[in-house]
Coordinates of C-alpha atoms in Angstrom, one line a residue:
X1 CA 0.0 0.0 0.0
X2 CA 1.2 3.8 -1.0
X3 CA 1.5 5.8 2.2
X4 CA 0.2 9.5 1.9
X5 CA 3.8 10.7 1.9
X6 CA 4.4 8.9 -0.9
X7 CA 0.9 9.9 -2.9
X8 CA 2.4 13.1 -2.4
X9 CA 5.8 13.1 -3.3
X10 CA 4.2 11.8 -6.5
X11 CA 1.8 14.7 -7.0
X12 CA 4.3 17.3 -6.4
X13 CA 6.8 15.9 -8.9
X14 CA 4.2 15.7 -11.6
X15 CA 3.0 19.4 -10.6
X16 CA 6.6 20.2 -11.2
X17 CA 6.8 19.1 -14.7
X18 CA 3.6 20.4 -15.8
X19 CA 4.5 23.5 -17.6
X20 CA 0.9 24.4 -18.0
X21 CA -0.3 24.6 -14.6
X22 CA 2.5 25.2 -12.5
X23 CA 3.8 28.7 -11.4
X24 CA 7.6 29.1 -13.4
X25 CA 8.9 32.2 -11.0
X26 CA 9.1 33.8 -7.6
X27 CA 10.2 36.5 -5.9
X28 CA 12.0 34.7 -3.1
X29 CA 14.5 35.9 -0.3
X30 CA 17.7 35.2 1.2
X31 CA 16.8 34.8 4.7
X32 CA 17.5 31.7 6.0
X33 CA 16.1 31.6 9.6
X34 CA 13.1 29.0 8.6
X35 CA 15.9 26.6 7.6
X36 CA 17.0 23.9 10.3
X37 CA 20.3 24.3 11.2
X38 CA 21.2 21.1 9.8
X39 CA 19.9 22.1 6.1
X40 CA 22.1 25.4 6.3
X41 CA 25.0 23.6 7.0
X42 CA 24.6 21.1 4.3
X43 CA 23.6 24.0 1.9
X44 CA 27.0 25.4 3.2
X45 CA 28.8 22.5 2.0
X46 CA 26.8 22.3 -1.1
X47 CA 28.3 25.6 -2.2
X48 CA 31.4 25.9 -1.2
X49 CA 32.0 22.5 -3.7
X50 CA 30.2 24.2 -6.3
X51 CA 32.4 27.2 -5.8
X52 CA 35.6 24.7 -5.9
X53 CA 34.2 23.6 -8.8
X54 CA 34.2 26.9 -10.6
X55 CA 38.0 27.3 -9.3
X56 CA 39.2 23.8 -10.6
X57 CA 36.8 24.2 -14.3
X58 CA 39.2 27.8 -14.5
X59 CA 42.4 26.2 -14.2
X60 CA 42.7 25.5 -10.9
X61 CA 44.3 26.9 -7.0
X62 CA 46.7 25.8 -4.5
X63 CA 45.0 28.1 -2.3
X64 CA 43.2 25.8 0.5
X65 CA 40.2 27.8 1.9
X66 CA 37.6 28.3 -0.5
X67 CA 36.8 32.0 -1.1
X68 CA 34.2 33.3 1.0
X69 CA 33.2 35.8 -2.1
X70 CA 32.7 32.6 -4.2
X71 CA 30.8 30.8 -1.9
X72 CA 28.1 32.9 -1.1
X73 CA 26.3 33.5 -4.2
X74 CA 25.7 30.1 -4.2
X75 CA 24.3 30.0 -0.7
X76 CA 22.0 32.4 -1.4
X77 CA 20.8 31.1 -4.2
X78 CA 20.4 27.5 -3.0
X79 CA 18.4 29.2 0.1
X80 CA 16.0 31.8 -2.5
X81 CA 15.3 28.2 -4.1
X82 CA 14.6 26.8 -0.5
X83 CA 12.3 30.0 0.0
X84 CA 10.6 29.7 -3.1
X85 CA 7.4 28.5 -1.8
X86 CA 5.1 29.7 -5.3
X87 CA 7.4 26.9 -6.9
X88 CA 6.0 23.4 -6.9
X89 CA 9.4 22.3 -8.5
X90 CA 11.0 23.8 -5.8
X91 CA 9.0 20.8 -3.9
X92 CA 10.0 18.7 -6.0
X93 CA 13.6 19.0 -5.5
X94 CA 13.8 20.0 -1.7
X95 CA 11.1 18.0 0.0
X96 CA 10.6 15.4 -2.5
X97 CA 14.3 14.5 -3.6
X98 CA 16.1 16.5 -0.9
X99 CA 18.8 17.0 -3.4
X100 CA 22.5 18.1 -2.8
X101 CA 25.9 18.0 -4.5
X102 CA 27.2 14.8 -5.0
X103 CA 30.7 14.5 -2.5
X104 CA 33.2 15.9 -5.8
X105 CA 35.5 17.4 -5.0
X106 CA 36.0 16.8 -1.7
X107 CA 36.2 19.1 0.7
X108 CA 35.3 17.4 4.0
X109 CA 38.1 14.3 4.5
X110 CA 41.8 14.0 4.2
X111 CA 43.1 10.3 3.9
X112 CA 46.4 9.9 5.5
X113 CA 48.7 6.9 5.6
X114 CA 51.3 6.8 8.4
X115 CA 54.5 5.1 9.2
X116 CA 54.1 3.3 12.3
X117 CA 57.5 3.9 13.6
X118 CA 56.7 7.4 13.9
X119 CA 56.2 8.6 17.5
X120 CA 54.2 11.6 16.5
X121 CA 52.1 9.5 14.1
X122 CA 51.4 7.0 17.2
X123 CA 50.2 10.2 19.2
X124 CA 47.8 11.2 16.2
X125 CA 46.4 8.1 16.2
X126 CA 45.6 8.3 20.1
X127 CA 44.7 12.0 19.3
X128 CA 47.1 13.2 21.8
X129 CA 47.8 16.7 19.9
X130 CA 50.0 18.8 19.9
X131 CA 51.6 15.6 18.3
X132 CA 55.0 17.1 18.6
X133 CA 56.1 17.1 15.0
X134 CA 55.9 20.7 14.1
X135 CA 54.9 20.4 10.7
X136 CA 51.9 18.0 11.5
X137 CA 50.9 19.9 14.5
X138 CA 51.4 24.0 12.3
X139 CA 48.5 22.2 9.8
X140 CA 46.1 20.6 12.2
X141 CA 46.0 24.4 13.7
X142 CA 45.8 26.2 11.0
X143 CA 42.9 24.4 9.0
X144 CA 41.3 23.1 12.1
X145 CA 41.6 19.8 11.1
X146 CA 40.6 17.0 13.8
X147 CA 41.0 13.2 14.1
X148 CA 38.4 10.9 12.3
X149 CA 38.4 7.4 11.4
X150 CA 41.9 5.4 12.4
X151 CA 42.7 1.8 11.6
X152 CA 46.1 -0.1 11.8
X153 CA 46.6 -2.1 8.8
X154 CA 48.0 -5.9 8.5
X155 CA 51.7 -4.4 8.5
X156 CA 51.1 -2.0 11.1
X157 CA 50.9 1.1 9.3
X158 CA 48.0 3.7 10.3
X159 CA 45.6 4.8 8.4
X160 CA 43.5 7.7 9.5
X161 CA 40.8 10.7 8.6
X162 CA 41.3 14.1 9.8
X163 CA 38.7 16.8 8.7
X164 CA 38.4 20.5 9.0
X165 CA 35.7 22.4 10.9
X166 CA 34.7 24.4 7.4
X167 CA 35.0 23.2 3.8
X168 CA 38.3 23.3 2.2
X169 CA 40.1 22.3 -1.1
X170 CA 41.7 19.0 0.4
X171 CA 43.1 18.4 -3.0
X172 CA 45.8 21.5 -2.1
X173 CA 45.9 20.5 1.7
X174 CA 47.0 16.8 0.5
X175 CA 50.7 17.9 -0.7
X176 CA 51.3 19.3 2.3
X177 CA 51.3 16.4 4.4
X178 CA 52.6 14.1 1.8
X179 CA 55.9 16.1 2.2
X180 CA 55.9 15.1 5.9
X181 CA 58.6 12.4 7.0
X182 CA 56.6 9.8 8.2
X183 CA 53.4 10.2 6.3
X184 CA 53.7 7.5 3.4
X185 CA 50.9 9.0 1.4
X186 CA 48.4 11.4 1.9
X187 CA 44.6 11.9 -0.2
X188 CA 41.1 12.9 -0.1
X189 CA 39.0 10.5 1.5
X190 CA 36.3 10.6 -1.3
X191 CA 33.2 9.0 -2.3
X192 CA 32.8 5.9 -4.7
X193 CA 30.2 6.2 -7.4
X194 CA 27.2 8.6 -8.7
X195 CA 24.1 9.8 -7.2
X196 CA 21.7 12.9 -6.6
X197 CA 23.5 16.1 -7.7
X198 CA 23.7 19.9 -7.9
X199 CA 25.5 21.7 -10.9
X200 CA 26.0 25.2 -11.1
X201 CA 27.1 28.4 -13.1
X202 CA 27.2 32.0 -12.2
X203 CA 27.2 35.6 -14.1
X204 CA 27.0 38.9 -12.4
X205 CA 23.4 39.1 -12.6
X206 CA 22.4 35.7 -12.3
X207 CA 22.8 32.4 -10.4
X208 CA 21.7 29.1 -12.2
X209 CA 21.7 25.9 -10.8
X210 CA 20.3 22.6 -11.6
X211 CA 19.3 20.0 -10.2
X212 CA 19.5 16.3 -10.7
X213 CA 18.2 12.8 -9.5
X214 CA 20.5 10.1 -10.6
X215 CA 19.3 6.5 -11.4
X216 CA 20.5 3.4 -12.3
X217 CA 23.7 1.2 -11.0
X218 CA 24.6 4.3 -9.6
X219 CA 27.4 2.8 -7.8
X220 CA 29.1 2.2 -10.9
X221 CA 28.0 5.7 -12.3
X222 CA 24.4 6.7 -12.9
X223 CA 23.0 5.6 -16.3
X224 CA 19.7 7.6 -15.7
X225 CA 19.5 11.1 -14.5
X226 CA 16.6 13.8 -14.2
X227 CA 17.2 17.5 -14.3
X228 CA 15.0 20.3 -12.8
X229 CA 16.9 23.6 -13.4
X230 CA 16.7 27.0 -12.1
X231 CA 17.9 30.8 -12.3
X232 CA 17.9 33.2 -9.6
X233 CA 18.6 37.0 -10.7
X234 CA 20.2 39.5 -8.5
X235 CA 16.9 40.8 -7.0
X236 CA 16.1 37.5 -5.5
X237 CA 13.4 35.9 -8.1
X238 CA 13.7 32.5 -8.4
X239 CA 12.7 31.1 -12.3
X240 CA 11.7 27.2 -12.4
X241 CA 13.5 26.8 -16.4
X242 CA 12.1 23.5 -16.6
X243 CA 12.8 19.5 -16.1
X244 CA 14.5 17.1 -19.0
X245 CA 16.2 13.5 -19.2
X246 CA 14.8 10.6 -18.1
X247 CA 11.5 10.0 -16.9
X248 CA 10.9 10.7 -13.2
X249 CA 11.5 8.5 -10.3
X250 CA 8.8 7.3 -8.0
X251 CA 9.7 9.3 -4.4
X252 CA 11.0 6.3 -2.0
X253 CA 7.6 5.8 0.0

């Protein structure tokens, strides 16, 4: 049996794709008190990787914080879409879906494989810092960077997670631990596979993002995908540009 939820979900995605019926703009706003704390930090993360993205589709940046001034049009906009209430595709792809960026590039976990031999990398792994290898202990200040995950491998050596308190380009933070004595390799801690997703692009007077539900062996890499896309101008209205690709997917009930 179809729960109500699910009946819903349903109805909103179909409202969503109806070009006839449904509303396509709104003048939204950036205020982002209604949202749970929870959503604003994901939405945080969400575009500070779309801003990465915009620095590594432009060539590229050693620099390892992600620029505040990049990172904020995106916010806002993902928040005006939030706040779009005249929108049933705004439903569709923040109740319904709950979409975010897909975990690329990442910006959340460094992977680091230690020497075992080490005493500073035996103190990391108890998370006894300062560890009292300067070098180590100068980058786990500076990015804010604390102890996740640690295992000790078949030969002994450790393997552990450290992640910041704010997003960060972990691509540039990796060479800087790989040139540690002691560390024997040093990586973000990525995800495998596809899924749900978030692209985006930006002018001066606009923001445009679009959203997608991936289907299909996903862990291998989505073969079906679903696109609801959106542009929000500088004055805050939020225009619902339409859906394509594959046919919809049922909401999970």
């Amino acid at each position: 049996m179809r729960t109500p939820m699910f009946t819903l979900g349903v109805a909103l995605v179909c409202a969503a794709c109806n070009g006839l019926t449904a509303p396509r703009s709104f003048q939204s706003n950036i205020d982002d008190s209604a949202l749970p704390s929870e959503l604003r930090a994901a939405y945080r993360d969400d575009a500070a990787r779309l801003a990465l993205r915009d620095i590594f589709a432009s060539g590229g940046t050693d620099e390892i914080p992600i620029p505040e001034d990049r990172v904020r049009p995106y916010y806002n906009a993902l928040v005006l879409v939030f706040n779009a209430s005249g929108l049933p595709a705004r439903d569709t792809v923040v109740d319904v879906y709950r979409i975010h960026t897909w975990p690329s590039p990442v910006t959340r976990s460094l992977m680091l494989l230690l020497d075992p031999d080490q005493d500073w990398a035996q103190r990391l792994a108890r998370r006894e810092i300062p560890t009292g290898e300067p070098a180590v202990d100068d980058l786990l200040q500076r990015y804010s960077l604390t102890v996740g995950n640690v295992h000790t491998l078949t030969q002994g050596d450790i393997l552990l997670t450290l992640g910041p308190d704010q997003p960060l380009n972990i691509a540039a933070l990796a060479p800087l631990f790989s040139a540690i004595s002691g560390v024997n390799s040093s990586s973000p801690n990525g995800a495998v596979g596809d899924g749900n997703d978030i692209r985006g692009s930006r002018t001066e007077s606009q923001v445009r993002l679009d959203y997608s539900v991936g289907s299909g062996d996903c862990p291998s890499g989505c073969i079906s995908r679903r696109f609801y896309r959106f542009a929000i101008d500088s004055t805050g209205k939020v225009e619902y540009l339409g859906s394509s690709g594959d046919p919809p997917l049922a909401p999970a009930p």
